[in-house]
Short mmCIF file of C-alpha atoms in Angstrom, two decimals:
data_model
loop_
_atom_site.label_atom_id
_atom_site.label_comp_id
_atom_site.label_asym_id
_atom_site.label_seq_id
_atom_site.Cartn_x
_atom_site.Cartn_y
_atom_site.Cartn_z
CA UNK A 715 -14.29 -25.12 -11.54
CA UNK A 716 -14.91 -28.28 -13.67
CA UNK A 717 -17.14 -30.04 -10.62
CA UNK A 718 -19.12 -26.66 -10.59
CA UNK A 719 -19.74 -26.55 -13.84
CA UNK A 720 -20.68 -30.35 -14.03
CA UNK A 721 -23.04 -29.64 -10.73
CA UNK A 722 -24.75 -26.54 -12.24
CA UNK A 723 -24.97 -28.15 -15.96
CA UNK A 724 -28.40 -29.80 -15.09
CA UNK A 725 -30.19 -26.56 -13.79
CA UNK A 726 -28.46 -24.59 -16.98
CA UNK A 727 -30.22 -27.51 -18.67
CA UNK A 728 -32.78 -26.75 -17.48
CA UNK A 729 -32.93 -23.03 -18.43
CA UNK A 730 -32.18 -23.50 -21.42
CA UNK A 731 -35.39 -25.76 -22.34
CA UNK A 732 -37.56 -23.72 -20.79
CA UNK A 733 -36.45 -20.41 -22.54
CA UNK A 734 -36.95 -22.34 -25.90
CA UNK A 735 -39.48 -22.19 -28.51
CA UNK A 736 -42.04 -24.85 -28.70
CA UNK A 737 -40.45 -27.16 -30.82
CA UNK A 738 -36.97 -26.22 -31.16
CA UNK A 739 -35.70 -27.42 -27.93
CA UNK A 740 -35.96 -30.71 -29.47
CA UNK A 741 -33.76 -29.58 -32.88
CA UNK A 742 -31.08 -27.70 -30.52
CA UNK A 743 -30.72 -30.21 -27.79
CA UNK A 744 -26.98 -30.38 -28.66
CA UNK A 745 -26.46 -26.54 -28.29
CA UNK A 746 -25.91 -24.87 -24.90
CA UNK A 747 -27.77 -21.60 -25.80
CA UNK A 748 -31.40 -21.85 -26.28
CA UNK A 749 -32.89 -21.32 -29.72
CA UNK A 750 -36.03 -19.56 -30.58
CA UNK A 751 -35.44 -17.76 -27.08
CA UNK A 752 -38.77 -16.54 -25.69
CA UNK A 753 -40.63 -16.23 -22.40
CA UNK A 754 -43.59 -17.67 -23.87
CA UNK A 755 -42.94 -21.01 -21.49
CA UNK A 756 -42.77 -18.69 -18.46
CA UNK A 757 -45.75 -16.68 -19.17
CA UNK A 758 -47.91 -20.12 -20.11
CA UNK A 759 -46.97 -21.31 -16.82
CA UNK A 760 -47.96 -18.26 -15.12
CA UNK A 761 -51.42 -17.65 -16.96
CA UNK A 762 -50.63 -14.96 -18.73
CA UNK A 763 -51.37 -16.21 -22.24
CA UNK A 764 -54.44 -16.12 -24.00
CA UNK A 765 -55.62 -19.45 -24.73
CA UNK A 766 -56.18 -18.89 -28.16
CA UNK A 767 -52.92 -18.89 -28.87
CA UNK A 768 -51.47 -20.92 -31.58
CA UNK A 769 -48.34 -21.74 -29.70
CA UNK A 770 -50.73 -23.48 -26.71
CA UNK A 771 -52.03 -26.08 -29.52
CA UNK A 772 -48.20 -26.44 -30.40
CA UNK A 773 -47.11 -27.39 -26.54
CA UNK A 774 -50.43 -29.29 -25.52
CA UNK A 775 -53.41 -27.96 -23.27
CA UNK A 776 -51.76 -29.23 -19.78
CA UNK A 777 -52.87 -26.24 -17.29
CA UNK A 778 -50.89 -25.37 -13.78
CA UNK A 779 -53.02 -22.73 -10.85
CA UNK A 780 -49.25 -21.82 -10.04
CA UNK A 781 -49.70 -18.94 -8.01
CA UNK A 782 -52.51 -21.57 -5.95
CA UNK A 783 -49.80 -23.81 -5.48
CA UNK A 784 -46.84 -22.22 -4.61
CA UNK A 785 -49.48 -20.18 -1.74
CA UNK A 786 -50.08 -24.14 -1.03
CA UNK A 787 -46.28 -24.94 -0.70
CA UNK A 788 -46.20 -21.33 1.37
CA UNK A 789 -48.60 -22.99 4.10
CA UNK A 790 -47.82 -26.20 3.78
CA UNK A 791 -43.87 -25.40 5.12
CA UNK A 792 -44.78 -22.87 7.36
CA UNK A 793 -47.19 -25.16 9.43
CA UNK A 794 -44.32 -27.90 9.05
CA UNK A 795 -41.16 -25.99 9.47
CA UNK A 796 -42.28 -23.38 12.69
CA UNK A 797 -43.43 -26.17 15.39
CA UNK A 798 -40.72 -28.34 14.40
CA UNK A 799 -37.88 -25.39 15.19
CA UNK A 800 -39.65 -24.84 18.26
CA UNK A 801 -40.30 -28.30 19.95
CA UNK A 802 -36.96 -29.31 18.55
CA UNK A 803 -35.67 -26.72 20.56
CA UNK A 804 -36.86 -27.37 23.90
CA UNK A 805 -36.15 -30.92 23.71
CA UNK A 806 -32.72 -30.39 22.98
CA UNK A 807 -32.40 -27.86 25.81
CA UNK A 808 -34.09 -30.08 27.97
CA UNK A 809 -31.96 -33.64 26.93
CA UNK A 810 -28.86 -30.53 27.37
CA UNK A 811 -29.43 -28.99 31.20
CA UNK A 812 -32.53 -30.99 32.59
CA UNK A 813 -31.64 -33.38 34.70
CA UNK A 814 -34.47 -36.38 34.48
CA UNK A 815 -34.66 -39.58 35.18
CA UNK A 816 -34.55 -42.30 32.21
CA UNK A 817 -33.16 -38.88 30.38
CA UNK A 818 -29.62 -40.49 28.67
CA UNK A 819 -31.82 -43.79 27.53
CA UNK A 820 -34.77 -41.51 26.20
CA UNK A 821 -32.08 -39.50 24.36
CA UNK A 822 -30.41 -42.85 22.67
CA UNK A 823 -34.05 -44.22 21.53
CA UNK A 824 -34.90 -40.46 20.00
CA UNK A 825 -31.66 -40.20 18.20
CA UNK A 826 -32.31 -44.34 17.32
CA UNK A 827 -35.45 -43.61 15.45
CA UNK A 828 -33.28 -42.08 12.57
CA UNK A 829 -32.24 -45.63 11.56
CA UNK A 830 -35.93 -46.14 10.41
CA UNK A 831 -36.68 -45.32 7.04
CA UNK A 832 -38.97 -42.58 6.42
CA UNK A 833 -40.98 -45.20 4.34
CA UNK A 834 -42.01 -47.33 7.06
CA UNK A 835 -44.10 -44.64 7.83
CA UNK A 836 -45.55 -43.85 5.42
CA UNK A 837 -48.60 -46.18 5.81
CA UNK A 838 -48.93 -46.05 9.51
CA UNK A 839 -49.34 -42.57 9.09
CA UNK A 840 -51.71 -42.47 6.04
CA UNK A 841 -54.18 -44.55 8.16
CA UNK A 842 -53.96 -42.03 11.42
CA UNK A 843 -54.47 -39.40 8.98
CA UNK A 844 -57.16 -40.71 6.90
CA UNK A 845 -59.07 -42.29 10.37
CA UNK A 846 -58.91 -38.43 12.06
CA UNK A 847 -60.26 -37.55 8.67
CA UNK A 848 -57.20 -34.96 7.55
CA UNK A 849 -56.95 -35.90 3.83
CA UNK A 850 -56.98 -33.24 1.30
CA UNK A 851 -56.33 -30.52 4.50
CA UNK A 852 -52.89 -28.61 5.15
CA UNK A 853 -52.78 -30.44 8.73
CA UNK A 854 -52.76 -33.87 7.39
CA UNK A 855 -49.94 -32.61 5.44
CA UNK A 856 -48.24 -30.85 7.80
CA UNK A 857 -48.96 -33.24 11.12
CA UNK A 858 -45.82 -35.57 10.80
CA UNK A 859 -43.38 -33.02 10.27
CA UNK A 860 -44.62 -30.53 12.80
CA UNK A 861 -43.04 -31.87 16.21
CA UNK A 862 -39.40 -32.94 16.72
CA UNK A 863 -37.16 -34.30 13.97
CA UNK A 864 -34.09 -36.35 15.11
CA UNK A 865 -31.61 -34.99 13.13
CA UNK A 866 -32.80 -31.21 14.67
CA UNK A 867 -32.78 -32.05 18.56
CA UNK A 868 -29.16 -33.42 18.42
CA UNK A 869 -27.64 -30.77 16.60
CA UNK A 870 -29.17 -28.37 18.86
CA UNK A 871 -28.43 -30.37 21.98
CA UNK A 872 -24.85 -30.14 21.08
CA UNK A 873 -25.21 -26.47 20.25
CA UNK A 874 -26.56 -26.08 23.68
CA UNK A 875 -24.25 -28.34 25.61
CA UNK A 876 -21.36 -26.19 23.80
CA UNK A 877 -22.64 -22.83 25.74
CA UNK A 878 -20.62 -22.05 29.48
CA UNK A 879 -23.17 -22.92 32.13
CA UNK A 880 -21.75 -20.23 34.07
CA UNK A 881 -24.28 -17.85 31.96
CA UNK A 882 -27.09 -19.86 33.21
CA UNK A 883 -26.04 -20.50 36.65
CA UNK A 884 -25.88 -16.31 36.92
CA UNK A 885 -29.20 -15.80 35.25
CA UNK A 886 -30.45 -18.74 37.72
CA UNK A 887 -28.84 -16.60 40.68
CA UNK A 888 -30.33 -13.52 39.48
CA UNK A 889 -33.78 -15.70 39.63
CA UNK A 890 -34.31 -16.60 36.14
CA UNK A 891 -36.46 -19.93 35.40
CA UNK A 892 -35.93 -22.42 33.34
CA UNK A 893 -38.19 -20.60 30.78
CA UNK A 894 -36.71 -17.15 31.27
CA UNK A 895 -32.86 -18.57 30.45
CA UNK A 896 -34.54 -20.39 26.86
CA UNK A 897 -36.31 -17.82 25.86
CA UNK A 898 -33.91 -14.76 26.49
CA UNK A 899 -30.50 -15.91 26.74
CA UNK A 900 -30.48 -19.06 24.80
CA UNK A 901 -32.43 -18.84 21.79
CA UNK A 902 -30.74 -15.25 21.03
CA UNK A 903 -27.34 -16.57 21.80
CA UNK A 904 -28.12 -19.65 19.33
CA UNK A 905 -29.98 -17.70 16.65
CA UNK A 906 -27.40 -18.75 14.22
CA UNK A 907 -27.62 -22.46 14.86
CA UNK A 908 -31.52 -21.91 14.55
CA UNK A 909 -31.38 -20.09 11.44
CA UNK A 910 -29.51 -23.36 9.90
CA UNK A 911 -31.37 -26.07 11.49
CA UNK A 912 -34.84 -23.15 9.95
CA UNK A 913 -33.00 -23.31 6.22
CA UNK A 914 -32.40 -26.80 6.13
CA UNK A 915 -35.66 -28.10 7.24
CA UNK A 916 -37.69 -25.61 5.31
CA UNK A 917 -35.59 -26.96 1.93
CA UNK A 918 -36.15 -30.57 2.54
CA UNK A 919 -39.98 -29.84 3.11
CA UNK A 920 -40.52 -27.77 0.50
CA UNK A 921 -39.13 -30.59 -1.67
CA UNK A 922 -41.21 -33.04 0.03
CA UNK A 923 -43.52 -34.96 -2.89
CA UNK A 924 -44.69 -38.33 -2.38
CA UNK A 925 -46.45 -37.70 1.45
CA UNK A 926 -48.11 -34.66 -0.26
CA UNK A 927 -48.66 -36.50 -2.76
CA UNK A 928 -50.60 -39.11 -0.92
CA UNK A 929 -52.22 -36.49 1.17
CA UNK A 930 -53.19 -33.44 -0.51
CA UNK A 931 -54.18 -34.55 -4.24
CA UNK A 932 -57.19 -31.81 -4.41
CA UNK A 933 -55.77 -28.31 -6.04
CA UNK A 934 -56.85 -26.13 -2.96
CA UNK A 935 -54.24 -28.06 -1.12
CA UNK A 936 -51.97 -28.97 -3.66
CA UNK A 937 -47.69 -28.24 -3.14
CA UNK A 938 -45.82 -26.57 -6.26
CA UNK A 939 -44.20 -30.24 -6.49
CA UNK A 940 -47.17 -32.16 -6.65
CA UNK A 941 -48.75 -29.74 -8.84
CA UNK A 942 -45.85 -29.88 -11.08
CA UNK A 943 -46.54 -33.58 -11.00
CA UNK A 944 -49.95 -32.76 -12.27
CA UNK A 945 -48.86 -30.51 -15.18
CA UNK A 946 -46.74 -33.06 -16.51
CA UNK A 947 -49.64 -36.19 -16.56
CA UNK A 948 -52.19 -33.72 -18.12
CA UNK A 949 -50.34 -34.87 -21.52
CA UNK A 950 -52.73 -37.27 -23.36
CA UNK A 951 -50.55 -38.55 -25.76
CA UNK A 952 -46.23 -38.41 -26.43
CA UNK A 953 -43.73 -36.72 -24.08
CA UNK A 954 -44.86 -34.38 -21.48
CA UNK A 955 -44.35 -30.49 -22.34
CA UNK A 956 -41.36 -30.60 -21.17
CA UNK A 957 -40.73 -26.46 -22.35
CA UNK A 958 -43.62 -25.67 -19.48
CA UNK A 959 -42.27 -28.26 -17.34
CA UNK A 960 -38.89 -26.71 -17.06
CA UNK A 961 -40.64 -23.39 -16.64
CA UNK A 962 -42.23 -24.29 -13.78
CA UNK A 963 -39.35 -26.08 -11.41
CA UNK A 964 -37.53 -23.03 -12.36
CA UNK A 965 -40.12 -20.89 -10.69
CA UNK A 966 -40.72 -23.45 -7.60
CA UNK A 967 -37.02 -22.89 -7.16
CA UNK A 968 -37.18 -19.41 -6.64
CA UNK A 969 -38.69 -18.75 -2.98
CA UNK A 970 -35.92 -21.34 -2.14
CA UNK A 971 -33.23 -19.39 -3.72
#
């Protein structure tokens, strides 16, 4: 109960700020129930306040297109997450049951290229992008993420190497191809293992900031975190709005909840 508490006391934080009043999250940061509670923060954050508002003047001018970007973040993981679950699936089946030559020594360089840090690529990357002229556009976003991913083709290969061949030697007898056993006997009898490699990935790259960051800096491409980014910068002068701010990871959360 006590590590709970500590591991939820930063999102409580959190909820607390942003159901505050302007001003008096600063004169109640010691209390653990919001003061001045109001949905003002939410509503700002979702453009449903009229700008001439006294309160706006109060909290600074810093503007968010939320429903624009969380549609953005929509795209952005669907284009990312979907491919990946696939091709990571038929290479795992294939490193599993296809019998290739080179296949064990392919298998240990895949599963090798997870001791390279994701920021050696960055720049490599940026320049293929950039030179195939993808910046600002949901594929340049998307494009590294949307193959295979280590960490997804050996969990599944062991997934798949854990099922009785004897189901695919009688679908094989029965005259089944290769295709036919992937598609309708192992994929449904995995769906489980899917669904957790599907919730994991989608997380992580709906989180993603700093490649969309570097990629997709215009608004009509712009992910909820970069545009949270944005919201927080648009302060000209003192601390960032941090009432909005709180508002609007709270709602960036949700679809991920």
């Amino acid at each position: 109960v006590i590590l709970t508490i500590i591991s939820i006391g930063p999102l409580w934080i959190a909820v607390k700020t942003a159901l505050s009043g302007p001003t008096a999250w600063l004169t109640s940061a010691g209390s653990l129930l919001p003061h001045e509670t109001t949905l003002f923060n939410f509503q700002r954050v979702l453009g449903f306040v009229d700008p001439s508002d006294p309160r706006i003047t109060q909290t600074g001018m810093a503007k968010i297109n939320f429903f624009r970007a969380l549609l953005n973040s929509v795209i952005f993981t669907a284009l990312a997450v979907a491919p990946q679950i696939f091709f990571s699936a038929t290479a795992a089946y294939a490193f599993a049951r296809l019998k290739f030559p080179g296949r064990d020594l392919l298998f240990f360089l895949f599963i090798a290229a997870t001791m390279i840090p994701g920021a050696v690529l960055f720049i490599p990357n940026f320049i293929l992008i950039k030179d195939l002229g993808w910046l600002n556009t949901f594929q340049g976003m998307a494009a590294p993420y949307a193959l295979m991913t280590p960490f997804a083709v050996f969990y599944l290969r062991q997934v798949f190497l854990a099922t009785p061949k004897d189901v695919e030697e009688a679908a094989r007898i029965d005259g089944a191809s290769y295709f036919s056993i992937f598609f309708k006997l192992i994929l449904p009898m995995h769906s489980g293992a899917l669904a957790t490699v599907a919730i994991l990935v989608t997380v992580g790259t709906w989180n993603e900031f700093f490649w969309p960051f570097l990629i997709g800096r215009e608004e009509n491409v712009r992910v909820i975190a970069v545009a949270i980014n944005a919201f927080r910068t648009q302060q000209q002068a003192g601390s960032p709005p941090w009432t909005g701010l709180m508002a609007c990871t709270l709602l960036g959360r949700i679809p991920m909840v």
